[in-house]
CSV table of C-alpha atoms and ligand atoms in Angstrom, one decimal:
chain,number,residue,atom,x,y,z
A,79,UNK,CA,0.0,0.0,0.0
A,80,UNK,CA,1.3,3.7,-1.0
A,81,UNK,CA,2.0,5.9,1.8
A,82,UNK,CA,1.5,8.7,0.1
A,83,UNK,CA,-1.2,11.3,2.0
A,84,UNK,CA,-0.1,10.5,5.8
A,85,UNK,CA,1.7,13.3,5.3
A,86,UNK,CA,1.6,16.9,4.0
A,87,UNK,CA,3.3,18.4,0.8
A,88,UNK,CA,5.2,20.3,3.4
A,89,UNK,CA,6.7,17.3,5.3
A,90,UNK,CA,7.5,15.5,2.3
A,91,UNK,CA,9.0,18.2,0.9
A,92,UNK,CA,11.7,18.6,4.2
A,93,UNK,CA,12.0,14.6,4.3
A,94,UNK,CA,13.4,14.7,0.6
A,95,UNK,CA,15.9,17.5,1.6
A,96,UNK,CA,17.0,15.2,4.5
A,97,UNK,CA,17.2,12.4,2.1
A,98,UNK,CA,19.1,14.7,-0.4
A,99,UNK,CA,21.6,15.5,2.4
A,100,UNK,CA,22.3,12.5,4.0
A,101,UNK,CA,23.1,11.5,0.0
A,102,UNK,CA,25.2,14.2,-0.4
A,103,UNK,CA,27.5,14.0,2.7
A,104,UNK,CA,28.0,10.0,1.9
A,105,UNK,CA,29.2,10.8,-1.2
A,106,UNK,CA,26.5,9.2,-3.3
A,107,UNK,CA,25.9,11.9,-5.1
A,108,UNK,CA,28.4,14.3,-6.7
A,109,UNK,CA,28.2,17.8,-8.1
A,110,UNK,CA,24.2,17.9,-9.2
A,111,UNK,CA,24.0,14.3,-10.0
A,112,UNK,CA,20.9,12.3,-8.4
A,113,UNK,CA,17.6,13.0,-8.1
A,114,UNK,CA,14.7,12.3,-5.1
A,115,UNK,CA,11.3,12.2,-5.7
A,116,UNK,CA,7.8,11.5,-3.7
A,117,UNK,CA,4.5,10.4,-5.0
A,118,UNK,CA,2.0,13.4,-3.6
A,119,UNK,CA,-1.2,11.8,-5.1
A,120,UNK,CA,-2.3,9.7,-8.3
A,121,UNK,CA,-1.4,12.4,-10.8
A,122,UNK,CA,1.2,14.3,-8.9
A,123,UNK,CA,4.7,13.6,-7.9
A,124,UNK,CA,7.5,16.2,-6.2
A,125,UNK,CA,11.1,15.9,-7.1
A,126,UNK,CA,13.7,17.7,-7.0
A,127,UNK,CA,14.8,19.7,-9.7
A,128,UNK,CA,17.7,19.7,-12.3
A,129,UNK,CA,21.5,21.3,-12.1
A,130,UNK,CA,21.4,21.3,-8.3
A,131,UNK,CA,23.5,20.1,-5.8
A,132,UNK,CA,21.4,17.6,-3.9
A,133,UNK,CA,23.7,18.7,-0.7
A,134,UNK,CA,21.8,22.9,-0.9
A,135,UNK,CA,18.9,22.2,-1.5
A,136,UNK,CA,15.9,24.1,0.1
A,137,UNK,CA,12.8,22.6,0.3
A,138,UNK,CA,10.9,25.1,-1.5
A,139,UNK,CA,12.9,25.0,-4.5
A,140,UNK,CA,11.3,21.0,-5.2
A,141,UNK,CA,9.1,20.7,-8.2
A,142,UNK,CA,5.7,19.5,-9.0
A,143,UNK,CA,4.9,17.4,-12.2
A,144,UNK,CA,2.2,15.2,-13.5
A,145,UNK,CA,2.5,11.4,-14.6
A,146,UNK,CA,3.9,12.7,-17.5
A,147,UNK,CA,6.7,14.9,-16.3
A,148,UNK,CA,5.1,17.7,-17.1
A,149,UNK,CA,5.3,20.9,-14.8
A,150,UNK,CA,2.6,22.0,-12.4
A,151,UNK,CA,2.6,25.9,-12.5
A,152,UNK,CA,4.8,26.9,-9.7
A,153,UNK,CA,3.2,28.1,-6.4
A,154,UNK,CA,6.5,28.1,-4.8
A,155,UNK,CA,8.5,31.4,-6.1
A,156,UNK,CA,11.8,29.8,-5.0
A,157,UNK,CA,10.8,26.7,-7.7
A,158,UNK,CA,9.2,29.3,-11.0
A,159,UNK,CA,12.1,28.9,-13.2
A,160,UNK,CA,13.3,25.8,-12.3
A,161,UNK,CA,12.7,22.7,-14.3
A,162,UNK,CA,12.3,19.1,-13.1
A,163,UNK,CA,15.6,16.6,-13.7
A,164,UNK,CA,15.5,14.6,-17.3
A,165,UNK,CA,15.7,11.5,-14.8
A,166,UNK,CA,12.7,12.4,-13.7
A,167,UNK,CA,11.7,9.7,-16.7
A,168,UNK,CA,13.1,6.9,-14.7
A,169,UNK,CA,11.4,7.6,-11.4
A,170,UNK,CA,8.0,7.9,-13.4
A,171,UNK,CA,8.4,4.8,-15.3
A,172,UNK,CA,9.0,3.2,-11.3
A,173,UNK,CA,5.6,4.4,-9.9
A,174,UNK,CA,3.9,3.3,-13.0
A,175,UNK,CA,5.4,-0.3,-12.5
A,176,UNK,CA,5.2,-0.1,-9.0
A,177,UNK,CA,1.5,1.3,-7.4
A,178,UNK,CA,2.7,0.2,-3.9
A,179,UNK,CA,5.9,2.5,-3.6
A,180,UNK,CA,6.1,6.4,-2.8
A,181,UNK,CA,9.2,7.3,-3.1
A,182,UNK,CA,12.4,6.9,-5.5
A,183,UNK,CA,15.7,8.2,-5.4
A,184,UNK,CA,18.3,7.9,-8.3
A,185,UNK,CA,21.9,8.1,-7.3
A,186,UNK,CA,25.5,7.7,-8.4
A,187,UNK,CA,26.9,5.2,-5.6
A,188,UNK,CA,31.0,5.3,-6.6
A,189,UNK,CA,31.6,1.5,-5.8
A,190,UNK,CA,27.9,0.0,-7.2
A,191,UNK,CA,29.1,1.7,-10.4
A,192,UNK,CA,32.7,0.5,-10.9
A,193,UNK,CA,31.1,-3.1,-10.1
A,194,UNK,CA,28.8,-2.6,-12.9
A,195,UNK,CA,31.7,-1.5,-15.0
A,196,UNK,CA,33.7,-3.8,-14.0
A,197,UNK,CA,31.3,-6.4,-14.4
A,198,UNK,CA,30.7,-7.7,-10.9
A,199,UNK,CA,27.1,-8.7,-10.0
A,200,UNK,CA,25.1,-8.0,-6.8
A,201,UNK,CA,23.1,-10.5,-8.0
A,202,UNK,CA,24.1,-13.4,-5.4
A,203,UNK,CA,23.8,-14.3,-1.6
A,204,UNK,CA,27.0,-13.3,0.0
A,205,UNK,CA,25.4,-11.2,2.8
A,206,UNK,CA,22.4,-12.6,4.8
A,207,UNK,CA,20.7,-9.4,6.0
A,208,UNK,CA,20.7,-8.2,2.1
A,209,UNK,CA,19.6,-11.1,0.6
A,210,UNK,CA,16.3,-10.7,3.3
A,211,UNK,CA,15.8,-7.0,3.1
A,212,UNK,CA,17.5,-6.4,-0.9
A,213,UNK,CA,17.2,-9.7,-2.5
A,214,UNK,CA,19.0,-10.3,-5.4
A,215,UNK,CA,20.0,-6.9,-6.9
A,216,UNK,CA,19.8,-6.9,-10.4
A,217,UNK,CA,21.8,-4.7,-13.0
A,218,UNK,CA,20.3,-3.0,-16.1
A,219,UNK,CA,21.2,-2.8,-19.7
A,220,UNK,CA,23.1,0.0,-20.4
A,221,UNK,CA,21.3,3.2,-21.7
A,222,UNK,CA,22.6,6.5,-22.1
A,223,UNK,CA,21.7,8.7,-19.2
A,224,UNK,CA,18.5,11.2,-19.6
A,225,UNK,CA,17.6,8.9,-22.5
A,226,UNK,CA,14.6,7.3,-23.8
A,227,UNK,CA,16.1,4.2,-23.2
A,228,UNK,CA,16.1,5.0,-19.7
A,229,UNK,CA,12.8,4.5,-18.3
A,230,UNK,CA,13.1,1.3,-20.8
A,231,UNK,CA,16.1,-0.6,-19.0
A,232,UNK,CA,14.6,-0.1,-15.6
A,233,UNK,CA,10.3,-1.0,-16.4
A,234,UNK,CA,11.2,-4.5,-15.9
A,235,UNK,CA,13.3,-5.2,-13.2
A,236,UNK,CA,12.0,-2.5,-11.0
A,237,UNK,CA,8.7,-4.4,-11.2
A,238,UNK,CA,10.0,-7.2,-9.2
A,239,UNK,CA,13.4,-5.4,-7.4
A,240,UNK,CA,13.4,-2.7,-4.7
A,241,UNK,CA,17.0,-1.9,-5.8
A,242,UNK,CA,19.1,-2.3,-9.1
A,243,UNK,CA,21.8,-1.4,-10.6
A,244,UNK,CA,22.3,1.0,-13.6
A,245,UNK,CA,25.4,-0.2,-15.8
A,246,UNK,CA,27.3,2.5,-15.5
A,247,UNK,CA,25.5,5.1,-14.5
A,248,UNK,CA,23.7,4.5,-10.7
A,249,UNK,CA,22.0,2.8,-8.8
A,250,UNK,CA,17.5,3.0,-8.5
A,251,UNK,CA,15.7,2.3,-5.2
A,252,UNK,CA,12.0,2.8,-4.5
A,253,UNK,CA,10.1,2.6,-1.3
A,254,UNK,CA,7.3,3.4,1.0
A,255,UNK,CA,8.7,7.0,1.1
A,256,UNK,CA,12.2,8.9,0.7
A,257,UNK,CA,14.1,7.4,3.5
A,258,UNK,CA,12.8,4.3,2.9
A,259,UNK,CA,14.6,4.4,-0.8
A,260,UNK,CA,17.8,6.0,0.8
A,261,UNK,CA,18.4,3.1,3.4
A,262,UNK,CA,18.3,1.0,0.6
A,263,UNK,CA,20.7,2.8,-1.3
A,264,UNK,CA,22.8,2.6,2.0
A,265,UNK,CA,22.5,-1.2,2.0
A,266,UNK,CA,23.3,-1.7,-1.8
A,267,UNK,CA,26.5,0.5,-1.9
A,268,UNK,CA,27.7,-1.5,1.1
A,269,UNK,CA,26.8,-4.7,0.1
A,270,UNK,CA,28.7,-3.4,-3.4
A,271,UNK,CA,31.5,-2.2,-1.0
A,272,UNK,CA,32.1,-6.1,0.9
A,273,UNK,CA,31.8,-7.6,-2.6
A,274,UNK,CA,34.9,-4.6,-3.8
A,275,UNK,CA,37.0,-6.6,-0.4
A,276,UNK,CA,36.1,-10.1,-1.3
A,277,UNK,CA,37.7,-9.3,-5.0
A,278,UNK,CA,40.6,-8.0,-3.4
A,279,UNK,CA,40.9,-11.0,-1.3
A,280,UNK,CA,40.6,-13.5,-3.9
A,281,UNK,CA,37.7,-15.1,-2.0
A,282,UNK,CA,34.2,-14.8,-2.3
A,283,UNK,CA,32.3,-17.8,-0.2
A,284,UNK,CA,28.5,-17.6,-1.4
A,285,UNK,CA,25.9,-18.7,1.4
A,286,UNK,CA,24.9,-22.5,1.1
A,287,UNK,CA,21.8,-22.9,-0.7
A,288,UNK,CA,20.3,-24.7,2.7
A,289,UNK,CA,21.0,-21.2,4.6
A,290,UNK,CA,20.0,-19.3,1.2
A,291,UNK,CA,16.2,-21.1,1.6
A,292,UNK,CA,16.1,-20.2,5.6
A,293,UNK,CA,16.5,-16.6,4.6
A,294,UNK,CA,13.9,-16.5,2.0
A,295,UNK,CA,11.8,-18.0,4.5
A,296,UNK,CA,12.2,-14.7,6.6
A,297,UNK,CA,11.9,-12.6,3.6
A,298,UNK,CA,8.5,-14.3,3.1
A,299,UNK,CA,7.4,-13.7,6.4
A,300,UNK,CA,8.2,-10.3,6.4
A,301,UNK,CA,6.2,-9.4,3.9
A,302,UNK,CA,9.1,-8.2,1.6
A,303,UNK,CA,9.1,-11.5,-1.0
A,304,UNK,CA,8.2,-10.5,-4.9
A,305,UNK,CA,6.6,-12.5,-7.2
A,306,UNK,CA,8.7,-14.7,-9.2
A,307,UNK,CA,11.8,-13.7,-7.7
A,308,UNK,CA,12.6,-17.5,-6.4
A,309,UNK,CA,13.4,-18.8,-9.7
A,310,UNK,CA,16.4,-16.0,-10.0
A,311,UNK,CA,17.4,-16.8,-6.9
A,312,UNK,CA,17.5,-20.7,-7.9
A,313,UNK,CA,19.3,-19.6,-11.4
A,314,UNK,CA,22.1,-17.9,-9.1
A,315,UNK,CA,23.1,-20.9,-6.6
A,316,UNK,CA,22.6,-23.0,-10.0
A,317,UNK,CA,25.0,-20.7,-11.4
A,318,UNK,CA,27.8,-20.7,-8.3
A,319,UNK,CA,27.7,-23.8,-8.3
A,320,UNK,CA,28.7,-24.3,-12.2
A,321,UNK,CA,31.0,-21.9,-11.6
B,287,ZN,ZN1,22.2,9.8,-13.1
């Protein structure tokens, strides 16, 4: 179920500068690069808005579109000549796939994207809390950023994932609202920083399928199991243990 009306424009509004902050000072966004955005109502979604740094920010300088990206006449003066991030594609695409979520964020996590580049998946169970709270995250085609292709590479897996990977570009979370998507964004870039150590070591030991099962158990049970998703995670012990 969407969150989205528990809370006034005004509160959602300072939660995504929070969010937007909290980015910022981890270093998972640089220069103006990410983008934050909340689901207001059916036809309305807040974001923030393009060539900004997401670390000075204020919260009346946000932006109002429609499904389609279009802009809502500002009633913020701080906002009237801003316009909403091309990205903003992306996050739409999300909430179209995804009518439970009510907030996405878009970032550029440094270590999730050398992985990508690099070729590394997230894709397998090396960390027991991720695998119950992420699942298996999932990396996109490439597509070249602010594209059409975009909203294209994500529509599928973000229908079934909470977090991906976007070759060589970032990383996409959704959730029940902004700092929902952010701690998920935490969890991916550190589960992408462990896998950076393993490679480094020469050793990566994947969970054993028997542990791998237990865990989906609790994933079930807490409510955070998508459909469909146990077959990928089958395919990847299949796959470790071909390799
Ligand atoms: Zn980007």
């Amino acid at each position: 179920m969407s969150s989205y009306g528990d809370r006034t424009e005004q509160e959602w509004r300072e939660e995504i500068i929070r969010v937007c902050r909290l980015m910022h000072e981890k270093g998972y966004v640089t220069a103006t690069d990410g983008n934050v955005s909340v689901r207001l109502s059916e036809d309305r979604i807040l974001s923030t808005p393009s060539g900004f740094s997401k670390g000075f920010l204020s919260p009346e300088q946000l932006v109002i579109t429609d499904m389609e990206g279009k802009k809502i006449s500002a009633h913020k003066p701080a906002s009237c000549d801003l316009k909403p991030t091309s990205e903003l594609l992306m996050h739409l695409e999300a909430y179209r796939q995804r009518p439970d979520i009510g907030a996405v964020i878009h970032a550029h996590p440094p270590i999730c994207v050398a992985l990508s580049i690099a070729g590394i998946s997230l894709a397998k169970c090396l960390l027991p809390e991720v695998v119950v709270t992420l699942g298996l995250i999932p990396t996109t085609e490439y597509a070249t950023p602010s594209s059409a292709k975009g909203p294209q590479v994500i529509k599928d897996l973000i229908a079934s994932h909470d977090a991906l990977i976007i070759q060589r570009h970032g990383t996409l979370t959704v959730g029940k609202d902004p700092f929902d998507a952010y701690l998920k964004l935490e969890k991916m870039e550190y589960a992408a920083y462990v896998t950076l150590i393993l490679h480094q070591l020469g050793r990566e030991t994947l969970l054993p399928p028997a542990e791998v099962a237990k865990l989906l158990r609790m994933r079930r049970e807490k409510g955070l199991a998508r459909e469909g998703e146990e077959e990928g995670f089958l395919a990847s012990l299949r796959k470790s243990k071909g390799a």
